mmCIF file of C-alpha atoms and ligand atoms in Angstrom:
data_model
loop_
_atom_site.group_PDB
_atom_site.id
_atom_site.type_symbol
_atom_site.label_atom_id
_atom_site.label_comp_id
_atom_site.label_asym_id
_atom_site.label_seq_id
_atom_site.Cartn_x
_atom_site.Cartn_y
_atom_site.Cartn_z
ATOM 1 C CA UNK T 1 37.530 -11.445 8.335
ATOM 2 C CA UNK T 2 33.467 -11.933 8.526
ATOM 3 C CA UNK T 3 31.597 -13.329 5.752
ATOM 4 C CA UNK T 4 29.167 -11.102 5.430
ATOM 5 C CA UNK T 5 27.636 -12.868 1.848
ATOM 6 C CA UNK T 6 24.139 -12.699 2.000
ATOM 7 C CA UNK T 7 21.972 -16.271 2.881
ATOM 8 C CA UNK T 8 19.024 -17.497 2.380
ATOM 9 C CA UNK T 9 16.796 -18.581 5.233
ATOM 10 C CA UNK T 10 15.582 -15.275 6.463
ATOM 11 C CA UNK T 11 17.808 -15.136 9.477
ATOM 12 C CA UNK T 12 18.563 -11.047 8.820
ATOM 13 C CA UNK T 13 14.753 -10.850 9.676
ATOM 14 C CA UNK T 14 13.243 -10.946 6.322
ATOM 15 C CA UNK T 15 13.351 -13.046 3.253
ATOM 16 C CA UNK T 16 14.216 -11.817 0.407
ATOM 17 C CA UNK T 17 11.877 -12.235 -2.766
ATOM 18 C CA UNK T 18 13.155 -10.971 -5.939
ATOM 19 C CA UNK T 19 10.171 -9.807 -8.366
ATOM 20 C CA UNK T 20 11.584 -8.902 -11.618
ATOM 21 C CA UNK T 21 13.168 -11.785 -12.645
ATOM 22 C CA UNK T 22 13.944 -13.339 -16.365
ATOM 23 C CA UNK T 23 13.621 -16.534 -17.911
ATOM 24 C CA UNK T 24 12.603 -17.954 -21.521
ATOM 25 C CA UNK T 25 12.543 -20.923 -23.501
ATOM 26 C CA UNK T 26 14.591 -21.785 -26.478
ATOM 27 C CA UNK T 27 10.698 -22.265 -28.277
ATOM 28 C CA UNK T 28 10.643 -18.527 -27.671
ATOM 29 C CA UNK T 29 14.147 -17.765 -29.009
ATOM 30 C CA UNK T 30 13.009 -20.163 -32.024
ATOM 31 C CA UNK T 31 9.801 -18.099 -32.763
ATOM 32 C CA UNK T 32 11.967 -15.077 -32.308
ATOM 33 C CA UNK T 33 14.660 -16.059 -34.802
ATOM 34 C CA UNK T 34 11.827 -17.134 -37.252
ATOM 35 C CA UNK T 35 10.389 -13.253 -36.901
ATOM 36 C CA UNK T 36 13.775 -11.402 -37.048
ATOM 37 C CA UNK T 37 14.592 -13.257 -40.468
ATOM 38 C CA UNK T 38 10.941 -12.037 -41.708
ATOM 39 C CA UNK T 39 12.055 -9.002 -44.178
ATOM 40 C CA UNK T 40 10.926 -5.483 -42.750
ATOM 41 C CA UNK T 41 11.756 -6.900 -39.064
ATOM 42 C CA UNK T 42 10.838 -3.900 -36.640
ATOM 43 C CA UNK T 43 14.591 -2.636 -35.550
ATOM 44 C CA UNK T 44 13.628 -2.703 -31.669
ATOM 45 C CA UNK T 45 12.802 -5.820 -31.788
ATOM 46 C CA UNK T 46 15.876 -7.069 -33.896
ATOM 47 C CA UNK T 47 18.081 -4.556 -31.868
ATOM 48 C CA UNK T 48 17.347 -6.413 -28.182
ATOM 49 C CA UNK T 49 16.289 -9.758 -28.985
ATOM 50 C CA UNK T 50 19.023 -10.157 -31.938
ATOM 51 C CA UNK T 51 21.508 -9.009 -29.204
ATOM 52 C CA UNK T 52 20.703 -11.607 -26.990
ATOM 53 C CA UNK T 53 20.275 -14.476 -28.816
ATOM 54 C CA UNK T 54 23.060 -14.191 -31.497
ATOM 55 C CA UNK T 55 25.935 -12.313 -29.881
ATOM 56 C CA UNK T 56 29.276 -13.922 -29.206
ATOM 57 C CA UNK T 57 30.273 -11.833 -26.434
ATOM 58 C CA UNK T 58 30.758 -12.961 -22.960
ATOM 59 C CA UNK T 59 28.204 -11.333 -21.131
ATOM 60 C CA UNK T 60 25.105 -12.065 -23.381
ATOM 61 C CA UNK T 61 25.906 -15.543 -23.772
ATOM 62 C CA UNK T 62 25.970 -15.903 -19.806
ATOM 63 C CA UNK T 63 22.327 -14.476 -19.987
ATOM 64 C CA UNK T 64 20.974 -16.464 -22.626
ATOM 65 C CA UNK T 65 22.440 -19.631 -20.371
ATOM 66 C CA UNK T 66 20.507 -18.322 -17.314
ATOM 67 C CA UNK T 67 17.768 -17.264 -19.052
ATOM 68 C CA UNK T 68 16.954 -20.702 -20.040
ATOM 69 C CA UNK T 69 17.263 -22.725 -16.437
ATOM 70 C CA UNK T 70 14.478 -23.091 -14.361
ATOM 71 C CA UNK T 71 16.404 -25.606 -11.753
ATOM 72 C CA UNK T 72 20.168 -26.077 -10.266
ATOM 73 C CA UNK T 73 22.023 -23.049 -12.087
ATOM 74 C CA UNK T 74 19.245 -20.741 -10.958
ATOM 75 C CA UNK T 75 19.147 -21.758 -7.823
ATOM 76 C CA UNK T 76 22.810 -22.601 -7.175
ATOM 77 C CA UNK T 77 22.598 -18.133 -8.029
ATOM 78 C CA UNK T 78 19.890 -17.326 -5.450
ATOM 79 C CA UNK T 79 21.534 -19.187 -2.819
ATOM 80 C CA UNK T 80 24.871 -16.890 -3.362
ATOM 81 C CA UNK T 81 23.532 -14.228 -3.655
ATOM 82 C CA UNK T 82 20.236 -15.075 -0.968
ATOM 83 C CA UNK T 83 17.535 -14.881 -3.141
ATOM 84 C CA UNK T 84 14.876 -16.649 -1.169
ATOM 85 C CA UNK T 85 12.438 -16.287 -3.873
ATOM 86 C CA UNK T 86 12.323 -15.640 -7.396
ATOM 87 C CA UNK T 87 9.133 -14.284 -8.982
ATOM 88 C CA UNK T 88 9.933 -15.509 -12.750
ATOM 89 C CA UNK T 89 8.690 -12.752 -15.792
ATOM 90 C CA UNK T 90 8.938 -14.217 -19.591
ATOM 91 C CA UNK T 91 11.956 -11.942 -20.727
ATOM 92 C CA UNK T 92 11.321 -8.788 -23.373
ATOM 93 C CA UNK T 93 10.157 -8.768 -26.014
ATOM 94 C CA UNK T 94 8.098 -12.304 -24.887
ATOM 95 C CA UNK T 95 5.226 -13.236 -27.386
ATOM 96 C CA UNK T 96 4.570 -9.465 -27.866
ATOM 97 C CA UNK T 97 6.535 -9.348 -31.170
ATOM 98 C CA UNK T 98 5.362 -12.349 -32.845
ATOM 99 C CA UNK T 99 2.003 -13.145 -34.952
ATOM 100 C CA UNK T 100 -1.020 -12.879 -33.054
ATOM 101 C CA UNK T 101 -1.881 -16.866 -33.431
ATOM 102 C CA UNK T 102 1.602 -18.375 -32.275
ATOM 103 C CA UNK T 103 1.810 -15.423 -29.880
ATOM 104 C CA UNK T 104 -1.324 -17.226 -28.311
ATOM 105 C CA UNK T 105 -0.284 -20.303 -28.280
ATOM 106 C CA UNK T 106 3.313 -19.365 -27.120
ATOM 107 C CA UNK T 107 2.020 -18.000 -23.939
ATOM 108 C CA UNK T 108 -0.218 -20.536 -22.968
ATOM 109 C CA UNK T 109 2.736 -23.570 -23.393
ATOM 110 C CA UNK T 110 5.105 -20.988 -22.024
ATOM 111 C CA UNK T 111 3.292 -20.499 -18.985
ATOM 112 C CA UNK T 112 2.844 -24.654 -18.623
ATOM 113 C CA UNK T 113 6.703 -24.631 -18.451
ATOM 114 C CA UNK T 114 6.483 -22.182 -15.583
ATOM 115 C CA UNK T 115 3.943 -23.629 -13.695
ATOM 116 C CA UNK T 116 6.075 -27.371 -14.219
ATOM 117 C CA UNK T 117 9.100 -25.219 -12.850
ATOM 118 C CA UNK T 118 6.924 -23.769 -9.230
ATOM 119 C CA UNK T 119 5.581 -27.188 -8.740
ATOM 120 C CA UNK T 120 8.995 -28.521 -8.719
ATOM 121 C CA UNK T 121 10.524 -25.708 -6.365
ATOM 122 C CA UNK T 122 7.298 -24.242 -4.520
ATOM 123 C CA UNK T 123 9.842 -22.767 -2.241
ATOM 124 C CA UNK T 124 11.940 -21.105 -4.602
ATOM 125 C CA UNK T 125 9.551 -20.037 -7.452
ATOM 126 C CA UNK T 126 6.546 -17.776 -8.352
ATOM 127 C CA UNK T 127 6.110 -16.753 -11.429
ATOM 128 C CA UNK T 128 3.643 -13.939 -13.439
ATOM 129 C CA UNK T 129 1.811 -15.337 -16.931
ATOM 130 C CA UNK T 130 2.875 -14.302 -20.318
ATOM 131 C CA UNK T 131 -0.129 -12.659 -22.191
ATOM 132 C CA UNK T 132 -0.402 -12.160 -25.986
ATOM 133 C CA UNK T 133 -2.186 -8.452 -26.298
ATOM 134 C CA UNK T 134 -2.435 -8.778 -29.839
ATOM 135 C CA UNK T 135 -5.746 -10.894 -29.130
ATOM 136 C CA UNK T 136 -7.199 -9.005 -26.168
ATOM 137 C CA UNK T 137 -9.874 -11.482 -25.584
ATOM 138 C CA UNK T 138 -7.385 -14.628 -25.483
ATOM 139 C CA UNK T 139 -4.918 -12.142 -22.979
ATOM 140 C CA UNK T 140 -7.579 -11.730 -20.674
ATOM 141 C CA UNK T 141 -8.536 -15.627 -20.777
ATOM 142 C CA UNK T 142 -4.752 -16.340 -20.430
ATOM 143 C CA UNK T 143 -4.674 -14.567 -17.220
ATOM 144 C CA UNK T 144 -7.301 -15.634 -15.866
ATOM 145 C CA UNK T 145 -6.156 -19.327 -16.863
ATOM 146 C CA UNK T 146 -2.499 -18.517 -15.541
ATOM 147 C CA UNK T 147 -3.981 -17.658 -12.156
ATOM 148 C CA UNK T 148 -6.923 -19.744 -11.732
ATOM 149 C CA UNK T 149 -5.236 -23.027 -12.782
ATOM 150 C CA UNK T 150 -1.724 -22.519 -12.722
ATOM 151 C CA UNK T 151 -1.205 -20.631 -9.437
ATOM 152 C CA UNK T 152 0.753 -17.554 -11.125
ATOM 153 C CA UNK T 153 0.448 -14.493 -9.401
ATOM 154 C CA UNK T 154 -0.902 -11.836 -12.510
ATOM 155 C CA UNK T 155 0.627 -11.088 -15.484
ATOM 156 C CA UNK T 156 3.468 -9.716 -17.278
ATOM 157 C CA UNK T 157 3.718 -7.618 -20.130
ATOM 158 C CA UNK T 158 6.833 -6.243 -21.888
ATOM 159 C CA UNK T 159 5.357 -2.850 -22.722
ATOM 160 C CA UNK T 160 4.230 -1.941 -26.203
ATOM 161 C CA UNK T 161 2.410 -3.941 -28.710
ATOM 162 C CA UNK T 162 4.256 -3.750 -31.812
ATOM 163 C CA UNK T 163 3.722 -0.117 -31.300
ATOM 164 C CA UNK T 164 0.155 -0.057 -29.356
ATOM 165 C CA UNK T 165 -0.305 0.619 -25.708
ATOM 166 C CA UNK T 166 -2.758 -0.822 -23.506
ATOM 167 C CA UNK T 167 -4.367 2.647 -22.607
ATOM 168 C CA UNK T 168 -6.347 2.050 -25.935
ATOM 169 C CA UNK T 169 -9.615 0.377 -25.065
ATOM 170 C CA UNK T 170 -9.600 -2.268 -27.187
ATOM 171 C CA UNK T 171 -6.819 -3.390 -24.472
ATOM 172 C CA UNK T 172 -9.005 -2.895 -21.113
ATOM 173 C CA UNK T 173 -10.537 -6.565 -20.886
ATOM 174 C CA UNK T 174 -7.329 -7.624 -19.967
ATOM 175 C CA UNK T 175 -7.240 -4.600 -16.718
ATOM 176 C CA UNK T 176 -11.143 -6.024 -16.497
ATOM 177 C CA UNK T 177 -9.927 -9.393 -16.085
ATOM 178 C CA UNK T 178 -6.714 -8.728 -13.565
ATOM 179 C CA UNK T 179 -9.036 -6.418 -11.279
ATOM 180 C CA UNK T 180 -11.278 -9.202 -11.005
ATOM 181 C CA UNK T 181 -8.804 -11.565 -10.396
ATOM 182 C CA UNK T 182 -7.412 -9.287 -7.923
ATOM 183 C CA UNK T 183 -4.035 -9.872 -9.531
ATOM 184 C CA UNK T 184 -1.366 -7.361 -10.728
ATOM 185 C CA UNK T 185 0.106 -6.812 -14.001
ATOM 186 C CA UNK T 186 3.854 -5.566 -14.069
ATOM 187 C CA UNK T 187 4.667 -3.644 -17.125
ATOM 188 C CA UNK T 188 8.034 -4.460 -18.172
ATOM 189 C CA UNK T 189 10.550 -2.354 -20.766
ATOM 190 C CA UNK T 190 11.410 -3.757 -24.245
ATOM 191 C CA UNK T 191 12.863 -2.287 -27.044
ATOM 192 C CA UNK T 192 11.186 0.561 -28.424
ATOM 193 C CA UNK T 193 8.936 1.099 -30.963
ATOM 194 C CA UNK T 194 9.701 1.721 -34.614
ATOM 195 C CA UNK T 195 8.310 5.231 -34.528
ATOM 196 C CA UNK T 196 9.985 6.073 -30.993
ATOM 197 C CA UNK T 197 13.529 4.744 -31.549
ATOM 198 C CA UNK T 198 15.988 6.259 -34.250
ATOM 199 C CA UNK T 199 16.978 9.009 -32.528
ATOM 200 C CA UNK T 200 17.351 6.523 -29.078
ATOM 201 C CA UNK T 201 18.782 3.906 -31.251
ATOM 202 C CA UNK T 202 21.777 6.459 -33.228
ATOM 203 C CA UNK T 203 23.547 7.341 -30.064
ATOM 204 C CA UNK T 204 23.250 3.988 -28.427
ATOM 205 C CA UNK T 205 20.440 5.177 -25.740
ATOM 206 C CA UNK T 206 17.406 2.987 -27.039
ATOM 207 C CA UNK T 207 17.757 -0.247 -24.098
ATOM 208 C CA UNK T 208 18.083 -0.473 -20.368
ATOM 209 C CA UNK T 209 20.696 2.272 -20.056
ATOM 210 C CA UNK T 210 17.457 4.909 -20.998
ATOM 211 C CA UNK T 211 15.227 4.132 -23.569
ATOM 212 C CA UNK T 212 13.414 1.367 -21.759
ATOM 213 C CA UNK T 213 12.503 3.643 -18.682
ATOM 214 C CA UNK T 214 11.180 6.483 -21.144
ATOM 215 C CA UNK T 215 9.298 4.108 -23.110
ATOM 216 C CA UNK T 216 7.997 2.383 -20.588
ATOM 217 C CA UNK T 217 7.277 5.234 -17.928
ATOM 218 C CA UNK T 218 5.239 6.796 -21.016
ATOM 219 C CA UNK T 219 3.171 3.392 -21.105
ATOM 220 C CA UNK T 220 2.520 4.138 -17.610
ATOM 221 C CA UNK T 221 1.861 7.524 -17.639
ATOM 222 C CA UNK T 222 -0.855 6.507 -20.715
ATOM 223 C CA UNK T 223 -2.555 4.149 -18.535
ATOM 224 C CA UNK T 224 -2.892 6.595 -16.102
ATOM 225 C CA UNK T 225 -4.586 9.716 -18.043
ATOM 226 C CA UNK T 226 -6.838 7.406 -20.050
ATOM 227 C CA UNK T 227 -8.978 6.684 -17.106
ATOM 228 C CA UNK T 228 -8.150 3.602 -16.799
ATOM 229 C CA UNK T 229 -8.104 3.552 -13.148
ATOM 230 C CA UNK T 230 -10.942 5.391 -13.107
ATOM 231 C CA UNK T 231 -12.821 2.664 -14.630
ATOM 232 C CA UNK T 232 -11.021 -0.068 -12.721
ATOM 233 C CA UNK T 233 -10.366 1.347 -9.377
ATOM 234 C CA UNK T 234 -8.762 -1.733 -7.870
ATOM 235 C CA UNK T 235 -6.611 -2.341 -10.257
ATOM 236 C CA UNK T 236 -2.538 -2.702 -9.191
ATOM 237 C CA UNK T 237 0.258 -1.876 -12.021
ATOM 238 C CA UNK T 238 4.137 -2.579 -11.001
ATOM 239 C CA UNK T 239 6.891 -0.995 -13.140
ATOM 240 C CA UNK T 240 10.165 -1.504 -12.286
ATOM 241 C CA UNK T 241 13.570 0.455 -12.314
ATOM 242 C CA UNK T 242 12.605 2.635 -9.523
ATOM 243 C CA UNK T 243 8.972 3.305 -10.701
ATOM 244 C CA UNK T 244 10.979 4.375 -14.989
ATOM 245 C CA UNK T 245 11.998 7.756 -13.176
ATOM 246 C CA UNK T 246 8.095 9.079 -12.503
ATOM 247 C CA UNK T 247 8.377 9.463 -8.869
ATOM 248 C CA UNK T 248 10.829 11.867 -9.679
ATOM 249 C CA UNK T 249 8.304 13.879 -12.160
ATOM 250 C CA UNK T 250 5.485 13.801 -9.846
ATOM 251 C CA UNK T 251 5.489 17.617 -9.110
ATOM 252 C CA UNK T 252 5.803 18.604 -12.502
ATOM 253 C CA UNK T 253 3.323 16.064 -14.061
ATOM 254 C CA UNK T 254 0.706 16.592 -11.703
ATOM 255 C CA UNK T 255 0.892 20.705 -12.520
ATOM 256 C CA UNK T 256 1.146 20.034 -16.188
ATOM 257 C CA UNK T 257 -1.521 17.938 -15.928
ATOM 258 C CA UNK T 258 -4.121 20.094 -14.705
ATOM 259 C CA UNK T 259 -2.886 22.845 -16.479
ATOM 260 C CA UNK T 260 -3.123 20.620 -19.700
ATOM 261 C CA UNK T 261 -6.987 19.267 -19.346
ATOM 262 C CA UNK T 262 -7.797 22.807 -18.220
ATOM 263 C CA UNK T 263 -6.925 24.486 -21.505
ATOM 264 C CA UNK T 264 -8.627 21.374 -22.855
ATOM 265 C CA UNK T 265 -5.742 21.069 -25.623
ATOM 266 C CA UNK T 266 -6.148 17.495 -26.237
ATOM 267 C CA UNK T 267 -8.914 15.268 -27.157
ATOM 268 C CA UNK T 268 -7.169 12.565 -25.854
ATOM 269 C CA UNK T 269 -6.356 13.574 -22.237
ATOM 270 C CA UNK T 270 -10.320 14.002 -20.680
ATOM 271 C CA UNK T 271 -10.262 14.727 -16.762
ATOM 272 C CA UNK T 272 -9.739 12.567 -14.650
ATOM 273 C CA UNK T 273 -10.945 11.773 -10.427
ATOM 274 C CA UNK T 274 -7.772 12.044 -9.311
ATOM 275 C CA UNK T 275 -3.685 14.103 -9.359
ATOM 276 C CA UNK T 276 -1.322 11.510 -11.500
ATOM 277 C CA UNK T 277 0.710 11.468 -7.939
ATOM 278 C CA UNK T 278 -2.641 9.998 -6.411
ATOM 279 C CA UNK T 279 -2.924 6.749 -8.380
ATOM 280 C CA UNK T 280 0.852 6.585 -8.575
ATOM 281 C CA UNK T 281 0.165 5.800 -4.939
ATOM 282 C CA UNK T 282 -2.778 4.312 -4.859
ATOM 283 C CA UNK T 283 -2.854 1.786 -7.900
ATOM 284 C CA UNK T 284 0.999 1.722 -8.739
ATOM 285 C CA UNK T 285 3.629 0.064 -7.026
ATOM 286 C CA UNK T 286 7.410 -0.070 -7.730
ATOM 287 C CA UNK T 287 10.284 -1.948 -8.052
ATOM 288 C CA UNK T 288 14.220 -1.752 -7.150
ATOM 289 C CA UNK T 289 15.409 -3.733 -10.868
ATOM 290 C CA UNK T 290 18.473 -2.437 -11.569
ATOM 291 C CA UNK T 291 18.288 0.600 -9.753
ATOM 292 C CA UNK T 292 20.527 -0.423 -6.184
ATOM 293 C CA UNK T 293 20.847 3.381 -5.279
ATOM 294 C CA UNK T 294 20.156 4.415 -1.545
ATOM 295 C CA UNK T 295 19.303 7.792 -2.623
ATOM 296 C CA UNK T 296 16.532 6.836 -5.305
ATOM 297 C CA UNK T 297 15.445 3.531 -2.999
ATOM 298 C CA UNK T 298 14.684 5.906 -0.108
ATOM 299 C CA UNK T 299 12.982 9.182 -2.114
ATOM 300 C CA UNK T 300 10.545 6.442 -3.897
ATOM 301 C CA UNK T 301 9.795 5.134 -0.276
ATOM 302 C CA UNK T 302 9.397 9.087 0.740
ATOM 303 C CA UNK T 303 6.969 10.019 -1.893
ATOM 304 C CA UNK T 304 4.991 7.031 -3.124
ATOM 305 C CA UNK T 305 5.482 5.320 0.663
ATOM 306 C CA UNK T 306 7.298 2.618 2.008
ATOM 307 C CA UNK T 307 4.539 0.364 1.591
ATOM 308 C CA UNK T 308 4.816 0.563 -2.399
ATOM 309 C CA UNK T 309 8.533 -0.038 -3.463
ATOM 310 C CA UNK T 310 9.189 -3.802 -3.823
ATOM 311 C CA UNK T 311 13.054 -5.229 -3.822
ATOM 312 C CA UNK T 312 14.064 -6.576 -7.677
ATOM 313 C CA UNK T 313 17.421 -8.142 -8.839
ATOM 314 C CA UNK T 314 16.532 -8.306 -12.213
ATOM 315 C CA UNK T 315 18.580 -11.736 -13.143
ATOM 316 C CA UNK T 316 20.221 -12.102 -14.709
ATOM 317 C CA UNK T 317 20.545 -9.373 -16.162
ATOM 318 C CA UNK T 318 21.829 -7.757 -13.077
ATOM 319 C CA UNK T 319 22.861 -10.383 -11.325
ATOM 320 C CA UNK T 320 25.455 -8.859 -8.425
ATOM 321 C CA UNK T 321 25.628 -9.618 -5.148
ATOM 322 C CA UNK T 322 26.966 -6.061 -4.219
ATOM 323 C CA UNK T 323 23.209 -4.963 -4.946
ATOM 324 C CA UNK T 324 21.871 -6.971 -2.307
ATOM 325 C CA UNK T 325 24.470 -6.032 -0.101
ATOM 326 C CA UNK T 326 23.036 -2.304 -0.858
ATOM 327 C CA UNK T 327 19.835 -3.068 0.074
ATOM 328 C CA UNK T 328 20.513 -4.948 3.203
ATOM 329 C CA UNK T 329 22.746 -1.874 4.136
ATOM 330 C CA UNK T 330 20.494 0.854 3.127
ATOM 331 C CA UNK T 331 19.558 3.418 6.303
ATOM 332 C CA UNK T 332 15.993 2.319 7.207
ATOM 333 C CA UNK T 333 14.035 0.794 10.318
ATOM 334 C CA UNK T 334 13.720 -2.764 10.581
ATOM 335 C CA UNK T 335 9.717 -2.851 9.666
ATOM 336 C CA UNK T 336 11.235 -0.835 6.282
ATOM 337 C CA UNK T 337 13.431 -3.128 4.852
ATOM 338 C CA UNK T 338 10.724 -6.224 6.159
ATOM 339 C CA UNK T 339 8.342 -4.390 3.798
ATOM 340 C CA UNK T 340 10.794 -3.667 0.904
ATOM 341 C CA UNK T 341 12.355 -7.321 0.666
ATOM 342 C CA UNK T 342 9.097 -9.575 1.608
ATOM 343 C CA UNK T 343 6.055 -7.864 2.524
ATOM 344 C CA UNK T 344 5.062 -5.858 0.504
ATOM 345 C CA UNK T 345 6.077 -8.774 -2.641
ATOM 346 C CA UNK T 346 3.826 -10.739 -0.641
ATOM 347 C CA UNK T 347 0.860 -9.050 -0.381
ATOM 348 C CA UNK T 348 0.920 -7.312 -3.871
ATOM 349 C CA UNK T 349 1.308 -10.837 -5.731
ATOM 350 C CA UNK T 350 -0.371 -13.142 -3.067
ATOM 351 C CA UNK T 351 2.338 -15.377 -2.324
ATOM 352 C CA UNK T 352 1.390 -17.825 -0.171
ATOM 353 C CA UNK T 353 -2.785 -17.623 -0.800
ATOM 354 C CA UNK T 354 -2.561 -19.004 -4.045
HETATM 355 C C1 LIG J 1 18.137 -5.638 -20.276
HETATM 356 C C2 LIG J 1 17.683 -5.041 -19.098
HETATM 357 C C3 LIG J 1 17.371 -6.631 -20.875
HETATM 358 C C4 LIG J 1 16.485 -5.442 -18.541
HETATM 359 C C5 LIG J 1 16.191 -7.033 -20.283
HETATM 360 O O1 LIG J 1 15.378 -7.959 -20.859
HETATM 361 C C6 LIG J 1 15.772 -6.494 -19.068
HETATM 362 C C7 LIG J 1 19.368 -5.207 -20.900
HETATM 363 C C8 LIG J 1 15.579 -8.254 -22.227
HETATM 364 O O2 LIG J 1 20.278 -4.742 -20.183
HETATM 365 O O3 LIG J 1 19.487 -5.339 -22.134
HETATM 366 O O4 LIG J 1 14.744 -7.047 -18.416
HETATM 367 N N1 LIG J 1 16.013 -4.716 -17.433
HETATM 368 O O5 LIG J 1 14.874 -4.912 -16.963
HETATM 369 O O6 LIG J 1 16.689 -3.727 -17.013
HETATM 370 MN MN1 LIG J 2 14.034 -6.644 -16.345
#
């Protein structure tokens, strides 16, 4: 019989970097449990981060374990399963949920534990900052902190705002500040808003099995017809999950779309330089998180190009080695799956030049 479990070391002619990946702190899980307890507690919130933290059951308990490691368990993972690299997000909901002051203050020692984590495994670890968009201002200076002095690679944010999306303006220093830094930002599902998620939330359909890619691809899709890579043209978004199912809208959006700001129905959706398609592959780039499908890998490389889909585990919450096995099997050249695995990570996060 061969082995044929994956290893680290790159000798299948790539490395592989992994670039939606979870951790947390039990300070977060504190502040959490401190919020959920608050009376009125907004039910998205309660419904994924309650889940998490305070169910018995085997498989959330395993993930609240990994969640919190930053050393042997983690690594002990990514060598079975060879993960080269981990690029390390703050898990959903982060500091979005919490007060604006402690969710300040929460990213910035958050992000210290990170940075404490890379220097102790620069080979294993990158990481993206936490940002609190409840104080746009302090976000933006976060970042720029995060990257400046701590060596992360951009910033992470677990979609919505306690409702708000960062296609308002009162939101854009933050894009100002990431363009500038010529960083990403990777926009990361959470659980959905209180005005989005009863009839998500009845049947069971309001986390990663659907909600989170609707929510989340609408996020997107706001960024996008605000202008707001009109206004920052440089600026680089990742979403996960196979891009939340837009590649596979593209036709459709980009005819509705021009149909829509023709008629001039809304107030709110102005033209715009260029086809939603165009800055989906031009500012936008993609990742694999729990989407290990050949079928939906390879269309995303056909119609955004190969260049702009990144590989993603998402540990732990998806933490199977049959997923990398997909990926190292899946039908493309050599230069393809190079780009997918380490590349293309590479250049849109600047490993290695920070
Ligand atoms: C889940 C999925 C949770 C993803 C996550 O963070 C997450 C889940 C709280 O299954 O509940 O990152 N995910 O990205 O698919
Ligand atoms: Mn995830």
């Amino acid at each position: 019989m061969t082995d044929d479990t994956p290893r680290t070391g790159g000798s299948q002619g790539y490395l592989r970097i992994a670039t939606e990946e979870a951790w947390a702190t039990q300070d977060l899980f504190d502040a959490w449990d401190r919020k959920m307890a608050e009376p009125g507690a907004d039910p998205g919130f309660v419904g994924l981060a309650g889940f998490y933290t305070a169910s018995q059951a085997e498989r959330p308990q395993n993930i609240k374990r990994r969640l919190l490691d930053l050393g042997e368990e983690r690594i002990a993972d990514m060598d079975a399963t060879g993960i080269d690299r981990q690029l390390l997000l703050l898990t959903a909901p982060g500091v979005q949920v919490l007060d604006t002051a402690e969710g300040v203050a929460l990213a910035r020692s958050t992000n210290d534990v990170l940075a404490d984590a890379i220097r102790r495994h620069p080979d294993r670890f990158s990481g993206l900052a936490a940002i609190a968009p409840q104080d746009p201002a302090a976000a933006a200076e976060e970042l720029r902190r995060g990257v400046t002095e701590l060596g992360l690679s951009g910033a992470v944010v677990n979609s919505h705002t306690q409702g708000r999306y960062l296609s308002d303006q009162e939101y854009w220093p933050i894009f100002e500040a990431a363009e500038a830094l010529d960083v990403p930002i990777y926009i990361h599902p959470t659980g959905l808003p209180k005005d989005m998620i009863r009839p998500f939330q009845e049947a069971g359909l309001d986390g990663a099995i659907y909600g989170f890619g609707v929510e989340t691809g609408l996020h997107l899709l706001r960024i996008i017809t605000a202008g707001v890579f009109d206004r920052f043209p440089k600026l680089r978004i990742v979403v996960g999950h196979a891009g939340e199912a837009l590649p596979f809208w593209l036709f459709r959006l980009d005819h509705m779309h021009a149909a829509t700001v023709r008629a001039q129905r809304y107030e709110s959706m102005k033209p715009i330089k260029r086809t939603i398609s165009e800055y989906m592959r031009e500012n936008v780039y993609i990742t694999t998180s729990g989407m290990a499908w050949e079928p939906a890998i390879r269309f995303c490389q056909d119609v955004l190009g190969a260049d702009r889909v990144l590989y993603a585990m998402d540990y732990p919450y998806q933490y199977e080695v049959d997923e990398v096995r997909t990926h190292d099997n899946l039908g493309v050249d050599a230069a393809t799956k190079k780009a997918l695995y380490q590349t293309n990570a590479e250049r849109v996060f600047g490993l290695g030049s920070r």
